Coordinates of C-alpha atoms in Angstrom, one line a residue:
M9 CA 0.0 0.0 0.0
P10 CA 1.6 3.3 -1.1
T11 CA 0.6 5.2 2.1
A12 CA -0.9 4.3 5.4
L13 CA -4.2 5.6 4.0
G14 CA -4.0 3.8 0.7
D15 CA -3.7 5.2 -2.8
V16 CA -3.6 9.0 -3.0
L17 CA -4.7 11.2 -5.9
V18 CA -3.9 14.9 -6.0
V19 CA -6.5 16.7 -8.1
V20 CA -5.2 19.9 -9.7
P21 CA -7.6 22.0 -11.8
T22 CA -5.8 24.1 -14.4
Y23 CA -6.6 27.0 -16.7
D24 CA -3.6 28.7 -18.3
E25 CA -1.0 27.3 -15.9
R26 CA 1.5 26.2 -18.5
D27 CA 4.5 27.5 -16.5
N28 CA 3.4 26.2 -13.2
I29 CA 2.2 22.6 -13.7
A30 CA 5.5 20.8 -14.2
P31 CA 7.3 22.3 -11.2
L32 CA 4.3 21.6 -9.0
V33 CA 4.1 17.9 -10.0
A34 CA 7.8 17.5 -9.3
R35 CA 7.4 19.0 -5.9
I36 CA 4.5 16.7 -5.1
H37 CA 6.5 13.7 -6.0
R38 CA 9.5 14.8 -4.0
V39 CA 7.5 14.7 -0.8
V40 CA 5.0 11.9 -1.5
P41 CA 6.6 9.8 -4.2
A42 CA 3.7 7.3 -4.4
A43 CA 1.0 10.0 -5.0
H44 CA -0.7 10.2 -8.3
V45 CA -1.6 13.5 -9.8
L46 CA -4.7 14.2 -12.0
V47 CA -4.5 17.5 -14.0
V48 CA -8.1 18.6 -14.8
D49 CA -7.6 21.1 -17.6
D50 CA -10.4 23.3 -18.8
G51 CA -9.2 23.7 -22.4
S52 CA -6.4 26.1 -21.5
P53 CA -5.5 28.2 -24.6
D54 CA -1.9 28.5 -23.4
G55 CA -1.2 24.8 -23.9
T56 CA -1.3 23.7 -20.3
G57 CA -3.1 20.5 -21.3
E58 CA -0.4 19.6 -23.8
V59 CA 2.3 20.1 -21.1
A60 CA 0.3 17.9 -18.8
D61 CA 0.0 15.2 -21.5
G62 CA 3.8 15.3 -21.9
L63 CA 4.2 14.7 -18.1
A64 CA 1.7 11.8 -18.3
D65 CA 3.6 10.2 -21.2
R66 CA 6.8 10.2 -19.1
D67 CA 5.4 9.3 -15.7
G68 CA 2.6 6.8 -15.0
R69 CA 1.8 8.6 -11.8
V70 CA 0.5 11.6 -13.8
H71 CA -2.9 11.6 -15.5
V72 CA -4.8 14.3 -17.5
L73 CA -8.6 14.9 -17.7
H74 CA -9.3 17.2 -20.6
R75 CA -12.5 19.4 -20.5
T76 CA -13.5 21.4 -23.5
A77 CA -14.2 24.8 -21.8
K78 CA -13.7 26.7 -18.7
Q79 CA -16.6 25.6 -16.5
G80 CA -15.4 26.7 -13.0
L81 CA -13.4 25.4 -10.1
G82 CA -16.3 23.4 -8.5
A83 CA -17.2 21.6 -11.7
A84 CA -13.5 20.7 -12.3
Y85 CA -13.1 19.2 -8.8
V86 CA -16.4 17.3 -9.1
A87 CA -15.2 15.8 -12.4
G88 CA -11.7 15.0 -10.9
F89 CA -13.2 13.4 -7.8
G90 CA -15.5 11.3 -10.0
W91 CA -12.5 10.2 -12.1
G92 CA -10.6 9.2 -9.0
L93 CA -13.5 7.4 -7.2
L94 CA -14.2 5.3 -10.3
R95 CA -10.5 4.2 -10.3
G96 CA -10.5 3.2 -6.6
Y97 CA -8.3 5.9 -5.0
D98 CA -8.6 6.0 -1.2
V99 CA -7.6 9.6 -0.7
L100 CA -8.4 12.6 -2.9
V101 CA -6.5 15.9 -2.4
E102 CA -7.4 19.4 -3.6
M103 CA -4.4 21.5 -4.6
D104 CA -4.1 24.8 -6.6
A105 CA -1.9 24.7 -9.7
D106 CA -0.2 28.0 -9.1
G107 CA 2.1 27.0 -6.2
S108 CA 0.1 28.9 -3.6
H109 CA -0.4 25.6 -1.8
H110 CA 2.9 24.1 -0.8
P111 CA 3.3 20.4 -1.7
E112 CA 5.8 20.1 1.1
E113 CA 2.9 20.5 3.6
L114 CA 0.9 17.6 2.0
P115 CA 2.3 15.0 4.5
W116 CA 0.8 17.0 7.3
L117 CA -2.6 16.8 5.7
L118 CA -2.3 13.1 5.1
Q119 CA -1.1 12.4 8.6
A120 CA -4.1 14.3 10.1
L121 CA -6.4 12.4 7.8
E122 CA -5.6 9.1 9.6
E123 CA -8.0 10.3 12.3
A124 CA -10.4 12.4 10.3
D125 CA -12.8 12.2 7.3
L126 CA -11.7 15.6 5.9
V127 CA -8.6 17.7 6.6
L128 CA -8.6 21.4 5.8
G129 CA -5.3 23.2 5.3
S130 CA -6.0 26.4 7.3
R131 CA -4.5 29.8 7.0
W132 CA -6.4 31.1 10.0
V133 CA -5.5 28.8 12.8
P134 CA -2.4 29.2 15.1
E135 CA 0.8 28.7 13.0
G136 CA -1.2 29.2 9.8
S137 CA -0.3 32.2 7.6
V138 CA -0.4 33.9 4.3
S139 CA 2.4 35.4 2.3
N140 CA 2.4 38.3 -0.2
W141 CA -1.2 39.2 0.5
S142 CA -2.5 42.8 0.7
L143 CA -4.2 43.9 3.9
A144 CA -7.5 44.2 2.0
R145 CA -7.4 40.6 0.8
T146 CA -6.5 39.4 4.2
L147 CA -9.4 41.2 5.8
L148 CA -11.8 40.0 3.1
S149 CA -10.8 36.4 3.7
R150 CA -11.0 36.6 7.4
A151 CA -14.3 38.4 7.3
G152 CA -15.7 35.9 4.8
N153 CA -14.7 33.0 6.9
A154 CA -16.1 34.6 10.1
Y155 CA -19.4 35.3 8.3
A156 CA -19.6 31.7 7.1
R157 CA -18.7 30.3 10.5
A158 CA -21.4 32.4 12.2
M159 CA -24.1 32.0 9.6
L160 CA -23.7 28.3 9.1
R161 CA -22.8 27.5 12.8
L162 CA -19.8 25.7 11.4
P163 CA -16.9 25.6 13.9
L164 CA -14.1 25.9 11.3
H165 CA -11.7 28.8 10.8
D166 CA -10.9 28.4 7.1
V167 CA -13.8 27.0 5.1
T168 CA -12.9 28.9 1.9
G169 CA -9.4 27.4 1.6
G170 CA -8.7 25.0 -1.3
Y171 CA -5.9 22.8 0.1
R172 CA -7.6 19.8 1.6
A173 CA -7.7 16.0 1.8
Y174 CA -10.7 13.8 1.7
R175 CA -11.2 10.1 2.3
A176 CA -12.9 8.5 -0.7
T177 CA -15.5 7.2 1.8
T178 CA -16.3 10.8 2.7
L179 CA -16.9 11.9 -0.9
R180 CA -19.1 8.9 -1.5
R181 CA -21.3 9.9 1.5
I182 CA -22.1 13.4 0.2
D183 CA -24.0 14.0 -3.0
L184 CA -21.5 15.5 -5.4
E185 CA -23.9 15.4 -8.2
Q186 CA -26.0 18.0 -6.5
V187 CA -23.1 20.5 -6.0
E188 CA -23.4 23.5 -8.3
S189 CA -21.4 26.1 -6.4
Q190 CA -18.1 27.4 -7.6
G191 CA -15.0 29.2 -6.3
Y192 CA -14.8 29.8 -2.6
C193 CA -18.5 28.7 -2.3
F194 CA -17.6 25.3 -3.5
Q195 CA -15.2 24.8 -0.7
I196 CA -17.7 26.0 1.9
D197 CA -20.4 23.8 0.3
L198 CA -18.3 20.6 0.6
A199 CA -17.1 21.3 4.2
L200 CA -20.7 22.0 5.2
R201 CA -22.0 18.8 3.7
V202 CA -19.3 16.7 5.4
A203 CA -19.9 18.4 8.8
R204 CA -23.7 18.0 8.5
A205 CA -23.2 14.3 7.7
G206 CA -21.7 13.9 11.1
M207 CA -18.2 13.2 9.9
R208 CA -15.0 14.6 11.5
V209 CA -13.3 17.7 10.0
V210 CA -9.9 18.7 11.2
E211 CA -7.8 21.8 10.4
V212 CA -4.1 21.9 10.1
P213 CA -2.0 25.0 9.7
I214 CA -0.6 25.9 6.3
T215 CA 1.2 28.8 4.7
F216 CA -0.5 30.2 1.7
T217 CA 1.7 32.0 -0.8
E218 CA 0.3 34.2 -3.5
R219 CA 1.2 33.1 -7.0
T220 CA 4.3 34.5 -8.6
S221 CA 3.4 33.8 -12.2
G222 CA 0.2 33.6 -14.2
T223 CA -3.1 35.3 -13.4
S224 CA -5.4 34.9 -10.4
K225 CA -8.8 33.4 -11.2
M226 CA -10.5 35.2 -8.3
S227 CA -13.3 37.5 -9.4
R228 CA -16.0 39.7 -7.9
S229 CA -18.6 37.2 -9.0
V230 CA -17.0 34.4 -7.0
V231 CA -17.2 36.5 -3.8
I232 CA -20.8 37.5 -4.5
E233 CA -21.8 33.9 -5.1
A234 CA -20.3 32.8 -1.8
L235 CA -22.0 35.6 0.1
Q236 CA -25.4 34.9 -1.5
R237 CA -25.3 31.1 -1.0
V238 CA -24.0 31.2 2.5
T239 CA -26.8 33.6 3.5
L240 CA -29.4 31.3 1.9
W241 CA -28.0 28.2 3.5
G242 CA -27.8 29.9 6.9
L243 CA -31.4 31.1 6.7
H244 CA -32.6 27.7 5.5
A245 CA -30.9 26.0 8.4
R246 CA -32.6 28.4 10.9
F247 CA -36.0 28.8 9.4
G248 CA -36.5 26.1 6.7
R249 CA -38.5 28.7 4.7
N250 CA -38.0 32.3 3.8
P251 CA -40.1 34.1 6.4
R252 CA -41.1 36.8 3.8
S253 CA -41.9 34.6 0.8
G254 CA -42.8 31.3 2.4
K255 CA -40.7 29.5 -0.2
V256 CA -38.2 26.8 0.7
L257 CA -34.7 28.2 0.4
R258 CA -32.2 26.3 -1.7
G259 CA -28.5 26.6 -2.2

């Protein structure tokens, strides 16, 4: 068995990450040599998919899932998780392609997963940190997480972070086919589903480093979606129905 947990698949969604993907895969394999990597490319016009294909041709631990268009982070992860579950991987890891998540911290997440169902790499717990962030972005992230924690009654400090490890059994227990949220909201959505299913969620500290090459995919629409959905989910959990309209609230 490659790790104490079984077979590990690191799912890496990409869109225009040509310069980042090969160094990232190399770093993953330096620290967890047995891990497999699935690059989920949304038809990157810069040739990211072709670079990933070259890596896969040379290394059986690398796989590529080509999608024809940019359909969002959440859809890419759902497709990648489905690919991994069908092939019998025991652990599925989320990791950004831009190097903001340090592969060198992956062993910490895997170790914590031995006693959990989901492990979140957290920037906002003791010893967690961010690097190269503006004050405005730091405040936005902290405020967004605090709002989600209060609105959803979810005792987690970093539900918007995208560096995390799931047991395959965890993903099979939540209904991935019903997940439509994207961006930060996708991360909140899955953490909420796991917690509400009564499974154990653990946070471990990580250092998040802002990308040094390429373009950030964060947009205003992603933030607005998260705010809207978290508000609806929170109201639904408290009241079941919208007190003004009488209609059932849905994410």
